[in-house]
PDB file of C-alpha atoms in Angstrom:
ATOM      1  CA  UNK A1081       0.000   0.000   0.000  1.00 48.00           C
ATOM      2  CA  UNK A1082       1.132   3.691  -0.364  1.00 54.00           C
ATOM      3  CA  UNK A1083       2.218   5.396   2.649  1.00 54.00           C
ATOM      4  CA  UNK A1084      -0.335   8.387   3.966  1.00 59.00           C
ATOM      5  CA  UNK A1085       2.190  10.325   5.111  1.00 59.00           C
ATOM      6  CA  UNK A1086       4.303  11.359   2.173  1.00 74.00           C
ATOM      7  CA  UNK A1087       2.933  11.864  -1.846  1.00 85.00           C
ATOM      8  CA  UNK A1088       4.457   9.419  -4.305  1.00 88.00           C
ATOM      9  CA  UNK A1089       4.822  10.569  -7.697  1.00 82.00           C
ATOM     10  CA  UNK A1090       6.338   9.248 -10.832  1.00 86.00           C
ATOM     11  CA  UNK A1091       8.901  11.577 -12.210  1.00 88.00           C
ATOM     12  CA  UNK A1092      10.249  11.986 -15.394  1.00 87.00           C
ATOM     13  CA  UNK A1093      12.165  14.118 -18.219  1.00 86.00           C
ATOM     14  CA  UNK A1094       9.822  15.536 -21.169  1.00 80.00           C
ATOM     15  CA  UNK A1095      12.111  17.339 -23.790  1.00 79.00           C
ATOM     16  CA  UNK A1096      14.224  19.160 -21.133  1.00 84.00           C
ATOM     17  CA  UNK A1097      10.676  19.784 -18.840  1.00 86.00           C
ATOM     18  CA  UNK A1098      10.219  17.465 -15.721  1.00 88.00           C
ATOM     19  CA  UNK A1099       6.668  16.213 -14.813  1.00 89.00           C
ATOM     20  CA  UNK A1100       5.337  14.113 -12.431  1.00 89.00           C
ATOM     21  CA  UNK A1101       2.400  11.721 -12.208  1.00 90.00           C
ATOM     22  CA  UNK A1102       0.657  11.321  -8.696  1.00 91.00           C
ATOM     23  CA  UNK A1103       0.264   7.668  -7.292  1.00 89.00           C
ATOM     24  CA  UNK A1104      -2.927   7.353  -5.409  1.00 89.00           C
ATOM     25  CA  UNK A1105      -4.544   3.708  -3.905  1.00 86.00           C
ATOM     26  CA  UNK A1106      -8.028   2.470  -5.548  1.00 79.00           C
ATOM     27  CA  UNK A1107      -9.408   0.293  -3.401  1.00 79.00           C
ATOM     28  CA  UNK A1108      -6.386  -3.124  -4.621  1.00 80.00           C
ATOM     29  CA  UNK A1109      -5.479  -0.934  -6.877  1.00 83.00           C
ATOM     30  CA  UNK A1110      -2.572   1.856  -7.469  1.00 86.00           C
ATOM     31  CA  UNK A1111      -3.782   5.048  -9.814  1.00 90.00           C
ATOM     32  CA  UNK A1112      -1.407   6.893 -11.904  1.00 90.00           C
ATOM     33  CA  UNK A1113      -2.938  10.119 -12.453  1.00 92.00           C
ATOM     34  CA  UNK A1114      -1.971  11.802 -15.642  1.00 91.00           C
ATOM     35  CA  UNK A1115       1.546  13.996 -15.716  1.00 90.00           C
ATOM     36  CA  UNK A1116       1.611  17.427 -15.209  1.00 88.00           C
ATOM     37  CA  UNK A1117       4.270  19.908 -14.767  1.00 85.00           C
ATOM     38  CA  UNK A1118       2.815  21.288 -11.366  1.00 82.00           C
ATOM     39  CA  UNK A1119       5.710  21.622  -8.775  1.00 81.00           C
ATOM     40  CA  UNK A1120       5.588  19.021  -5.931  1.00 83.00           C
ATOM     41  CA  UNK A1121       6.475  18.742  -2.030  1.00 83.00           C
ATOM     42  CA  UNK A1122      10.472  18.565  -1.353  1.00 81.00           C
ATOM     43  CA  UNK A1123       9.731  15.080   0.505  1.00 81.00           C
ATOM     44  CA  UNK A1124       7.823  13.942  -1.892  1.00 84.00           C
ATOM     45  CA  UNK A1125       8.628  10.467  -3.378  1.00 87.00           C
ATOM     46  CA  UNK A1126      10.025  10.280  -7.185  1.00 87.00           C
ATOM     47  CA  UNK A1127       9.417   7.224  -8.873  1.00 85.00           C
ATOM     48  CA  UNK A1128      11.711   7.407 -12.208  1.00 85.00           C
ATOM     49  CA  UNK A1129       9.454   6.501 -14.694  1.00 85.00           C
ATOM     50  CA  UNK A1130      11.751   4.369 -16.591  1.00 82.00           C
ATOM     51  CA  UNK A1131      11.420   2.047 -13.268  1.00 79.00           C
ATOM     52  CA  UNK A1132       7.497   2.388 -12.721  1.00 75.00           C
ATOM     53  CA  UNK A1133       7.443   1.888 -16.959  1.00 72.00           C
ATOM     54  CA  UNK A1134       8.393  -1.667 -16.338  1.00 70.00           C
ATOM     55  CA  UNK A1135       5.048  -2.127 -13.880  1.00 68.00           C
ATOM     56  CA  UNK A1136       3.219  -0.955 -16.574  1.00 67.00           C
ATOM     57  CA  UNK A1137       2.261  -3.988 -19.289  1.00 60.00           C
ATOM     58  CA  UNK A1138       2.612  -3.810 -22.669  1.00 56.00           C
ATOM     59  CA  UNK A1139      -1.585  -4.385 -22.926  1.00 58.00           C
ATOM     60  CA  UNK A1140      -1.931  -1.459 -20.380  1.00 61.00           C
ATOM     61  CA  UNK A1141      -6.190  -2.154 -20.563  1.00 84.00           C
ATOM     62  CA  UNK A1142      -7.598   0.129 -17.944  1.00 91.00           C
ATOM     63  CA  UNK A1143      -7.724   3.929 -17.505  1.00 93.00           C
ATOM     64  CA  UNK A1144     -10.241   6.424 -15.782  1.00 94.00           C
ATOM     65  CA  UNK A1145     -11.614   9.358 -15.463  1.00 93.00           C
ATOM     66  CA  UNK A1146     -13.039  11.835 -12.997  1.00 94.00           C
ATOM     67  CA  UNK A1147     -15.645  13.584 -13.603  1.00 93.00           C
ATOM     68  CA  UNK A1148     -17.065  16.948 -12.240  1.00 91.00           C
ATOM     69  CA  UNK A1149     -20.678  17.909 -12.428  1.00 89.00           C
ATOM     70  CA  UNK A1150     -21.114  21.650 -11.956  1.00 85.00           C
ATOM     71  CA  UNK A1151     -18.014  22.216  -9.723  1.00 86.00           C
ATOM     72  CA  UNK A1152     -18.491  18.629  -7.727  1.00 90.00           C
ATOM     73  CA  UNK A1153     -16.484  16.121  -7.926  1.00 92.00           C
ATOM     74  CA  UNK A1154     -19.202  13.018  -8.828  1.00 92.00           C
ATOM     75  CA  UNK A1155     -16.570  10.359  -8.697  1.00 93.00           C
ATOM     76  CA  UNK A1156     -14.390   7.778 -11.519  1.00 93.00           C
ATOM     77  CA  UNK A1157     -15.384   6.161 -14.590  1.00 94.00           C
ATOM     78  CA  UNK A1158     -13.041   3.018 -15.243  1.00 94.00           C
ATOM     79  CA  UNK A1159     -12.708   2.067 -18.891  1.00 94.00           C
ATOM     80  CA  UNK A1160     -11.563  -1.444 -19.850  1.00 93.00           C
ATOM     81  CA  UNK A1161      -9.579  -0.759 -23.474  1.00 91.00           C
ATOM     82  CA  UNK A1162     -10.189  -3.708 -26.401  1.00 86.00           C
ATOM     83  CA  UNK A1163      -7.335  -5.965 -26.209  1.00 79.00           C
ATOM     84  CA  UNK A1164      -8.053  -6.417 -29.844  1.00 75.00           C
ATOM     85  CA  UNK A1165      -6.874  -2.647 -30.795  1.00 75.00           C
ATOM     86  CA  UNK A1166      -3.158  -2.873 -30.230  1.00 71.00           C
ATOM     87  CA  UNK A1167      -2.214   0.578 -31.653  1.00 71.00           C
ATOM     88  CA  UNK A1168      -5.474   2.538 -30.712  1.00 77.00           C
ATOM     89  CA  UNK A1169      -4.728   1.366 -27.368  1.00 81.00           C
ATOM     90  CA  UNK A1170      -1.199   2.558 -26.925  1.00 80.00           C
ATOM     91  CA  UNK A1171      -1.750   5.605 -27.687  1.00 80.00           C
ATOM     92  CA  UNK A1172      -5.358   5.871 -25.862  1.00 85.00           C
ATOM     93  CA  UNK A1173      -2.724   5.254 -23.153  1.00 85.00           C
ATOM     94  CA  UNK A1174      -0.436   7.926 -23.235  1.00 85.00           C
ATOM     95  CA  UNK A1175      -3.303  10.118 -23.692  1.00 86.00           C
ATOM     96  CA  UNK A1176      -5.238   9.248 -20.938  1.00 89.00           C
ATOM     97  CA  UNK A1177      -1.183   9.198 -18.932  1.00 89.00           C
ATOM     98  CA  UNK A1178      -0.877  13.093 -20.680  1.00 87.00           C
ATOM     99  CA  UNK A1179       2.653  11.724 -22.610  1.00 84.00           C
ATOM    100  CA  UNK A1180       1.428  12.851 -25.340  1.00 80.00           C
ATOM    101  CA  UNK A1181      -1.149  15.095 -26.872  1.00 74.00           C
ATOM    102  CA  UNK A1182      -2.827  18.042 -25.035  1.00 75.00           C
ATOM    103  CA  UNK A1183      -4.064  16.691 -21.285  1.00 79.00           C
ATOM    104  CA  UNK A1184      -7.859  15.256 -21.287  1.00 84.00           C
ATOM    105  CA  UNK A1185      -7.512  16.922 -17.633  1.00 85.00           C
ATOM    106  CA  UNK A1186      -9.984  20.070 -17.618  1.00 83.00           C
ATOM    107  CA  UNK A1187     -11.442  19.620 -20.504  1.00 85.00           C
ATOM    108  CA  UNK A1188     -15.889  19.160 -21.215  1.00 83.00           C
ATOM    109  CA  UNK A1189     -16.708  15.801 -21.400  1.00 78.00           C
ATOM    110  CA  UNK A1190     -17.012  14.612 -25.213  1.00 71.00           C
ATOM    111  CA  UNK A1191     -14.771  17.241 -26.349  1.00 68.00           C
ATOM    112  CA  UNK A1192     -11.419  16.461 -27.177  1.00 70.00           C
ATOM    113  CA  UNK A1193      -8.707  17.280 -30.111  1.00 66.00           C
ATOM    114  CA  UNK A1194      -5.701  15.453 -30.327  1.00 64.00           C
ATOM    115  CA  UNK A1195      -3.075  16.709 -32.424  1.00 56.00           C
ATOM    116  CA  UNK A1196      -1.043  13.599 -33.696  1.00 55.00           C
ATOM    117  CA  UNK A1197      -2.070  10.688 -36.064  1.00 53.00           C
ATOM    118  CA  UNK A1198      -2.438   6.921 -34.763  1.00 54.00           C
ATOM    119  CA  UNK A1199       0.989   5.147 -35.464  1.00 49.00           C
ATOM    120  CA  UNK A1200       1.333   2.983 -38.359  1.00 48.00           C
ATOM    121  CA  UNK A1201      -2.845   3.406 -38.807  1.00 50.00           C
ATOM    122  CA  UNK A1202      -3.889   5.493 -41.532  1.00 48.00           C
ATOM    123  CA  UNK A1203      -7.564   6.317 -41.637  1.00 46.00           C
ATOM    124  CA  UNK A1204      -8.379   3.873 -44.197  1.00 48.00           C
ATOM    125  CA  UNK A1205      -7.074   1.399 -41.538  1.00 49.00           C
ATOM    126  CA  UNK A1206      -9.089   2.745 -38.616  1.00 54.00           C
ATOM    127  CA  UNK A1207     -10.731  -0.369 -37.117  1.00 54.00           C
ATOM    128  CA  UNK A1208     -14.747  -0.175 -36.831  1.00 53.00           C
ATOM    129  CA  UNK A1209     -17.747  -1.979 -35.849  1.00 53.00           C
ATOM    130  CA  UNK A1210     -20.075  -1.725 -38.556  1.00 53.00           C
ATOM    131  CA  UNK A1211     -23.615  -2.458 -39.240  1.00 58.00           C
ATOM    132  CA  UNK A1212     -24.885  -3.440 -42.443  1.00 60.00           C
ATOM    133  CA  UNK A1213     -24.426  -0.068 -43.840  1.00 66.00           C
ATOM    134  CA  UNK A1214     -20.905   0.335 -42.486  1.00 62.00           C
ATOM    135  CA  UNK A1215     -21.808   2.563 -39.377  1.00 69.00           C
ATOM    136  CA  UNK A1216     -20.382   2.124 -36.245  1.00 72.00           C
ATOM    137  CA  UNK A1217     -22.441   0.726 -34.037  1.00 76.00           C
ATOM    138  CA  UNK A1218     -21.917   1.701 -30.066  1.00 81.00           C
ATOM    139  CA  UNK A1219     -24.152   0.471 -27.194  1.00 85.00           C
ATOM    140  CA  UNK A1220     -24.069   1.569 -23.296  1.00 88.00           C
ATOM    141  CA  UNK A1221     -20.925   1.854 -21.880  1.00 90.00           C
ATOM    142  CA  UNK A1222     -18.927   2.411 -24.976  1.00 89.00           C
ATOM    143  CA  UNK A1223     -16.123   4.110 -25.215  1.00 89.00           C
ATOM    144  CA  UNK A1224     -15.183   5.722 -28.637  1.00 85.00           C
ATOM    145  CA  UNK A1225     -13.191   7.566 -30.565  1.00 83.00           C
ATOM    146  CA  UNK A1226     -13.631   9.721 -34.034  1.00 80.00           C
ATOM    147  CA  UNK A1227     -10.436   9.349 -35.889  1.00 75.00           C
ATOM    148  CA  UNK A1228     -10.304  12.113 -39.523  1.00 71.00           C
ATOM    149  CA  UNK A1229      -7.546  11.492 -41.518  1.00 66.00           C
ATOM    150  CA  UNK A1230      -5.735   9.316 -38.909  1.00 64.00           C
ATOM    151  CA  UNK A1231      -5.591  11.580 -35.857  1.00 71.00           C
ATOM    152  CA  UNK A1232      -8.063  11.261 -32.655  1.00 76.00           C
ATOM    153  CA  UNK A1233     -10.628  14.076 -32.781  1.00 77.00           C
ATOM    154  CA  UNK A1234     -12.950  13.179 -30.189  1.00 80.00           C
ATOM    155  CA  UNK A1235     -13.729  10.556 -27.397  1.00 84.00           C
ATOM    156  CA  UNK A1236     -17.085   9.896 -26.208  1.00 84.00           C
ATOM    157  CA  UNK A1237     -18.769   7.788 -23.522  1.00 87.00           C
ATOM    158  CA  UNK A1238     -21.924   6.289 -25.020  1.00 85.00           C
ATOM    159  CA  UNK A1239     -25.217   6.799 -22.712  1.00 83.00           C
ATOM    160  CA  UNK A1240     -28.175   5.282 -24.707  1.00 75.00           C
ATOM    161  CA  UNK A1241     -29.586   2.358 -22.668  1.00 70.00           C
ATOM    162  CA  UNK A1242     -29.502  -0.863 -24.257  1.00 62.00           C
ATOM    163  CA  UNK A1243     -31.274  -2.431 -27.024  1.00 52.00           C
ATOM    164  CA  UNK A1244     -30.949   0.972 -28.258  1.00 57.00           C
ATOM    165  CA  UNK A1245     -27.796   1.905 -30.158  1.00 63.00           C
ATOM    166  CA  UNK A1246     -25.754   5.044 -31.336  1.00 65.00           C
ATOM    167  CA  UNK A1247     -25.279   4.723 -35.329  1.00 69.00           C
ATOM    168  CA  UNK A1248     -22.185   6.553 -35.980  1.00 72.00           C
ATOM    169  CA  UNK A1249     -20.443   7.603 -39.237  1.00 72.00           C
ATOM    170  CA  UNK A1250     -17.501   5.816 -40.404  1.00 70.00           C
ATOM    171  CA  UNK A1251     -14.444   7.430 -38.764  1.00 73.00           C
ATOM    172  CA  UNK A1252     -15.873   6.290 -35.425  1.00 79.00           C
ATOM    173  CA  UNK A1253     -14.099   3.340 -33.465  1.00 80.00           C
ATOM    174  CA  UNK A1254     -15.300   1.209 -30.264  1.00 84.00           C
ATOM    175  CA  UNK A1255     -12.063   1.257 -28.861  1.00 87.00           C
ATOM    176  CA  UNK A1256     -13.374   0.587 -24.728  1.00 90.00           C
ATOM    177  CA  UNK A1257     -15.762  -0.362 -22.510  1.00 92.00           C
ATOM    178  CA  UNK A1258     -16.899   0.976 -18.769  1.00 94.00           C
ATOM    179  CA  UNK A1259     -15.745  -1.253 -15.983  1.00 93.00           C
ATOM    180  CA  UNK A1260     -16.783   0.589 -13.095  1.00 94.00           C
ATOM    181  CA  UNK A1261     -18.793   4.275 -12.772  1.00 94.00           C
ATOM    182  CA  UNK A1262     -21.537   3.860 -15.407  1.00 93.00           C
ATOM    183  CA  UNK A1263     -23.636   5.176 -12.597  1.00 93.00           C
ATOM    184  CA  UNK A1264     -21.526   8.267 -12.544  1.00 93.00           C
ATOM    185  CA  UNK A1265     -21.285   8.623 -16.414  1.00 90.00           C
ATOM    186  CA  UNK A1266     -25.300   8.766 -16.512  1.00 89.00           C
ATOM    187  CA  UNK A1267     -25.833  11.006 -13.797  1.00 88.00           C
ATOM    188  CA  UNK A1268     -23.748  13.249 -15.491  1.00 86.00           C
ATOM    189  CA  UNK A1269     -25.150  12.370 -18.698  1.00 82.00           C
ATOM    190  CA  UNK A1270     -28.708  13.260 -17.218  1.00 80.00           C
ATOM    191  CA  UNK A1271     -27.795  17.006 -16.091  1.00 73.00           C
ATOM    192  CA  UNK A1272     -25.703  18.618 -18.953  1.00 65.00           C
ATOM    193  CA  UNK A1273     -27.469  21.507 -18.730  1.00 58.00           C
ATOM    194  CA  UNK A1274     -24.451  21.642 -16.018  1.00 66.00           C
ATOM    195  CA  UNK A1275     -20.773  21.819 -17.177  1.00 82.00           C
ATOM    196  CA  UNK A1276     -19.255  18.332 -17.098  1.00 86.00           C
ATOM    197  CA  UNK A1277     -15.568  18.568 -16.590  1.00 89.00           C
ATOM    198  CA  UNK A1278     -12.819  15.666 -16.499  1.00 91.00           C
ATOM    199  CA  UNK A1279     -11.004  17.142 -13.477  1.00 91.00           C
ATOM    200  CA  UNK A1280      -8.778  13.672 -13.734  1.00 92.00           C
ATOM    201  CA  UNK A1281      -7.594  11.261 -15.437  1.00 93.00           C
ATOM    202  CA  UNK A1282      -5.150   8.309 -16.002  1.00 93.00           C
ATOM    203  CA  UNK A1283      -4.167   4.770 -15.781  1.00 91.00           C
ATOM    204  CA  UNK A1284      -5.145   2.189 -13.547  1.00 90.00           C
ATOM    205  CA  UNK A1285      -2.170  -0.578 -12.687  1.00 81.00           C
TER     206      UNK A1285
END
């Protein structure tokens, strides 16, 4: 377990800028929250993250998210990442980490624009789950993406209780599914009049 009594962070060296990614304890869990370059507590503990890297599997397959619901904080949404979407879910990863891309941290819920393609996966290559009429079909507790011209333009937590489905435009990819917090996701879902925020994020080890 992590000690109370001092902050463990992962620490590590971003093109000359160092960041640091708070450990926190989810139930048997631990929670690396994404990286930031916020300043932290001389007795601190630094994790390199070339060490803490190594705890991290090559099929990383769960992240989260915290959501705020008109300033409150309503609680996490875990997302389980298909196994079956190797390169998607590397770099859904390092997103979700903030190594790359602009941070999912503060940002409105379904709102997101990432500035850098999918590796080796050009848009004709995007991975989908079509219908007859090659739409993307998405049911509750979805998690996807809208990829245009190879690069991640939005991700999106689907709401619509089952049978019903979201019929998406090709360019959309399933690329998750919720674990844990669809309970929280709906709430929110229910009172957008109300500014949801992702006050959190990151990866669950």
């Amino acid at each position: 377990t992590l000690k109370e009594e001092k902050d463990a962070y992962i620490e590590m060296i971003d093109k000359d800028i160092k960041k640091h990614a708070k450990l926190s304890q989810h139930e048997e869990r631990i929670l690396m929250h994404s990286f930031s370059t916020q300043a932290v507590a001389d007795n601190s503990i630094c994790i390199p993250f070339d060490q803490m890297e190594k705890m991290i599997p090559d099929n990383a397959s769960l992240v989260f998210v915290e959501l705020t619901l008109g300033g409150a904080v309503k609680g996490r949404v875990i997302v389980r990442l298909d196994k079956n979407l190797p390169n998607i879910r590397e770099n859904i990863v390092k997103i979700f980490s903030g190594r790359i891309g602009p941070s999912l941290s503060g940002r409105e819920l379904d709102n997101y624009t990432e500035s850098f393609g999918m590796s080796n996966l050009p848009f004709s290559q995007i991975p989908v789950t079509p219908d007859s009429n090659g739409r993307t079909i998405a049911k509750q507790g979805d998690v996807t993406g809208y990829f245009k011209a190879g690069y991640l333009q939005v991700i999106s937590f689907t709401t619509a209780a089952p049978p019903k489905t979201y019929d998406f435009t090709p360019g959309w990819c399933v690329f998750g599914n919720v674990e844990e917090g669809l309970d929280i996701l709906l709430e929110c879902h229910t009172n957008r009049k109300r500014d949801v925020i992702i006050s959190d994020c990151g990866l669950v080890i």
